[in-house]
CSV table of C-alpha atoms in Angstrom, one decimal:
chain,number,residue,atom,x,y,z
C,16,UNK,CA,0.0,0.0,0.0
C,17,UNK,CA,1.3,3.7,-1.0
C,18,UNK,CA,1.8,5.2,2.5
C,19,UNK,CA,2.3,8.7,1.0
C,20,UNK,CA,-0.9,10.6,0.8
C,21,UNK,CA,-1.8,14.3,0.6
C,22,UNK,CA,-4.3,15.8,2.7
C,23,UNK,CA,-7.2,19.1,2.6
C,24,UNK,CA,-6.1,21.0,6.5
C,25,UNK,CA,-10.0,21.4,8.0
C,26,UNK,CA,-8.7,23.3,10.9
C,27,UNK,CA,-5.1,24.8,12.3
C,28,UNK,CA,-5.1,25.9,15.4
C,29,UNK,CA,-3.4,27.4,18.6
C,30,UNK,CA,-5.0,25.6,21.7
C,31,UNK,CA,-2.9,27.0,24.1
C,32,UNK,CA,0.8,28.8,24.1
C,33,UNK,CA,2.6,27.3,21.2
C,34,UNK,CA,0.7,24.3,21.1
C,35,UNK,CA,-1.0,23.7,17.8
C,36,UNK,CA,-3.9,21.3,16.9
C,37,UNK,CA,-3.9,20.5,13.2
C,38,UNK,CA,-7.0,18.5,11.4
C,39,UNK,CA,-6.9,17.3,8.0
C,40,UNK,CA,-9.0,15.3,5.8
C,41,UNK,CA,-7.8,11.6,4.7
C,42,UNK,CA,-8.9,8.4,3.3
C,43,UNK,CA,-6.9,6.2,4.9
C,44,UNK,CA,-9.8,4.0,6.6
C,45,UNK,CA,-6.7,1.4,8.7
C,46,UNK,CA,-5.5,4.0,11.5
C,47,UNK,CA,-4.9,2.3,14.7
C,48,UNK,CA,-4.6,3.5,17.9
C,49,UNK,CA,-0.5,4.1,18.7
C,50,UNK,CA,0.4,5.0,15.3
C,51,UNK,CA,1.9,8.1,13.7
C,52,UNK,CA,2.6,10.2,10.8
C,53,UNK,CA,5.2,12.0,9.0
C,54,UNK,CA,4.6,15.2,7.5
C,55,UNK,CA,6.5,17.3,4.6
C,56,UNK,CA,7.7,20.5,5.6
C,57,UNK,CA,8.5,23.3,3.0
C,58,UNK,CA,12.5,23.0,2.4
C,59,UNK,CA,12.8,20.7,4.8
C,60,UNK,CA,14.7,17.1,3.7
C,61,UNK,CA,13.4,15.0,6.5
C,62,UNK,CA,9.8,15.1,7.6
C,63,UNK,CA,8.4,15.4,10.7
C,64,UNK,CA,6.6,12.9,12.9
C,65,UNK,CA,4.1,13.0,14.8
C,66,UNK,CA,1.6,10.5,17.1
C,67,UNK,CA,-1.6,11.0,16.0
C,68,UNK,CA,-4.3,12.5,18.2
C,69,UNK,CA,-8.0,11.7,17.0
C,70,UNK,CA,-9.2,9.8,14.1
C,71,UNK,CA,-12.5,9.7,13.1
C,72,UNK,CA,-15.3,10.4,9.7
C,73,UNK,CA,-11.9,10.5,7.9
C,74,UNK,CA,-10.4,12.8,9.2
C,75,UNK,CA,-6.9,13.1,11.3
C,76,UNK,CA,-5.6,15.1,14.8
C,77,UNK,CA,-2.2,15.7,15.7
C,78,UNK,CA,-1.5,18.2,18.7
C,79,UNK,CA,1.9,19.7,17.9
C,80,UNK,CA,4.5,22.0,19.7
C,81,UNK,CA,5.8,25.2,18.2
C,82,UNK,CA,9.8,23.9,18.4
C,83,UNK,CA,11.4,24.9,15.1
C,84,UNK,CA,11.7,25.4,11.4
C,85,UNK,CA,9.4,22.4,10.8
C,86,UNK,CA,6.8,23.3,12.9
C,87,UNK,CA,6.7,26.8,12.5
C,88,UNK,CA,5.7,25.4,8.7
C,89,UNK,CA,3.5,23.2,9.6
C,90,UNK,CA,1.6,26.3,12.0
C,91,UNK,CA,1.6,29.0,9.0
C,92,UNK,CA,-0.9,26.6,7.3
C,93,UNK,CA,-4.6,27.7,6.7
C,94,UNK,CA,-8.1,25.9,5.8
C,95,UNK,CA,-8.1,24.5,2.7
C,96,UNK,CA,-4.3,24.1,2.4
C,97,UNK,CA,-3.0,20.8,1.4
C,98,UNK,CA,-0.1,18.9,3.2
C,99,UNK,CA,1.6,15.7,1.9
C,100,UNK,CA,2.5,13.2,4.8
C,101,UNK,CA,3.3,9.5,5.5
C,102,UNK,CA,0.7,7.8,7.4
C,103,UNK,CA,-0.1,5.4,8.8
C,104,UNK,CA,3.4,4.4,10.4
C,105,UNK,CA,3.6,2.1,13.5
C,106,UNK,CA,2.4,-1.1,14.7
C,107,UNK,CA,-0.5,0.4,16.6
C,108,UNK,CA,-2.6,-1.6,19.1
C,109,UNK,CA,-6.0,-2.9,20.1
C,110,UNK,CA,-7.9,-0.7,22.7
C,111,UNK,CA,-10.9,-3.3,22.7
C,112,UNK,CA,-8.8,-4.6,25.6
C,113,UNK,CA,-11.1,-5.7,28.7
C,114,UNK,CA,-7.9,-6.0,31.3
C,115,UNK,CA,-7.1,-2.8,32.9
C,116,UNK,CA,-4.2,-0.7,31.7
C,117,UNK,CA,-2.2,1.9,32.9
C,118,UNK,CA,-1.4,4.6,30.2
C,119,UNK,CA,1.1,7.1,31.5
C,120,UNK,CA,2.3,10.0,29.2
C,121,UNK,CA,3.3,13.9,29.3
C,122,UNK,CA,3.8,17.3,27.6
C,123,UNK,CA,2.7,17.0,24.1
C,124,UNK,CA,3.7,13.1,24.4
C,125,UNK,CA,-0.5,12.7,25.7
C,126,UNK,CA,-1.8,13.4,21.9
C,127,UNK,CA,-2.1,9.6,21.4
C,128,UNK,CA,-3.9,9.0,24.7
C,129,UNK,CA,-7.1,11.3,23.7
C-alpha cells in the first residue's frame, strides 16, 4: 500500500501557548490507535513525525508543539491548504482490551492518549 498521501487541513489551530492542533482530511480508513505520521515540511529534507491524536469520519488530529523550522511550517498553514504526509506508520494496538491498563504519558507526548 502507498503510505504517501496528501491531505485538505479542515482546521489549524493554537489551543494553548505554542501548542497547535492540526486536522486534516484523509482516506486512509486502517488508523490504529498508537500510530503516527510523517509530515512534509517546506525546504525541509526529513519530515516530521508526529503521534496522532484523533481519528475519526476520515479525518486526522495531531497536537503539535511550536519547536522549530518544521513546525513553524507546519503552523503558518490555513483551511483548505493541502499537506503531503506518511501515514499510517507504526504497529499500533488494540484498545478493545477488557484487562485494565495503565497509560502514562506527558507534555505533548499525551496526543495519542485522547
Amino acid at each position: 500500500m502507498n503510505k504517501n498521501q496528501k491531505g485538505r487541513i479542515l482546521e489549524n489551530r493554537e489551543i494553548s501557548k505554542d501548542t497547535y492542533k492540526l486536522t486534516f482530511e484523509t482516506s486512509n480508513k486502517d488508523i490504529k490507535a498508537g500510530q503516527f505520521l510523517s509530515i512534509l515540511c517546506n525546504n525541509k529534507t526529513l519530515r516530521r513525525p508526529f503521534s496522532i491524536a484523533d481519528y475519526e469520519n476520515g479525518n486526522i488530529s495531531i497536537l503539535y508543539k511550536l519547536k522549530g523550522d518544521g513546525t513553524k511550517f507546519i503552523s503558518s498553514l490555513k483551511k483548505n491548504d493541502v499537506i503531503e504526509y506518511l501515514s499510517p506508520l507504526g504497529n499500533g494496538f488494540n484498545i478493545n482490551n477488557k484487562k485494565n491498563a495503565l497509560l502514562v504519558g506527558a507534555g505533548i507526548g499525551i496526543a495519542p492518549m485522547l
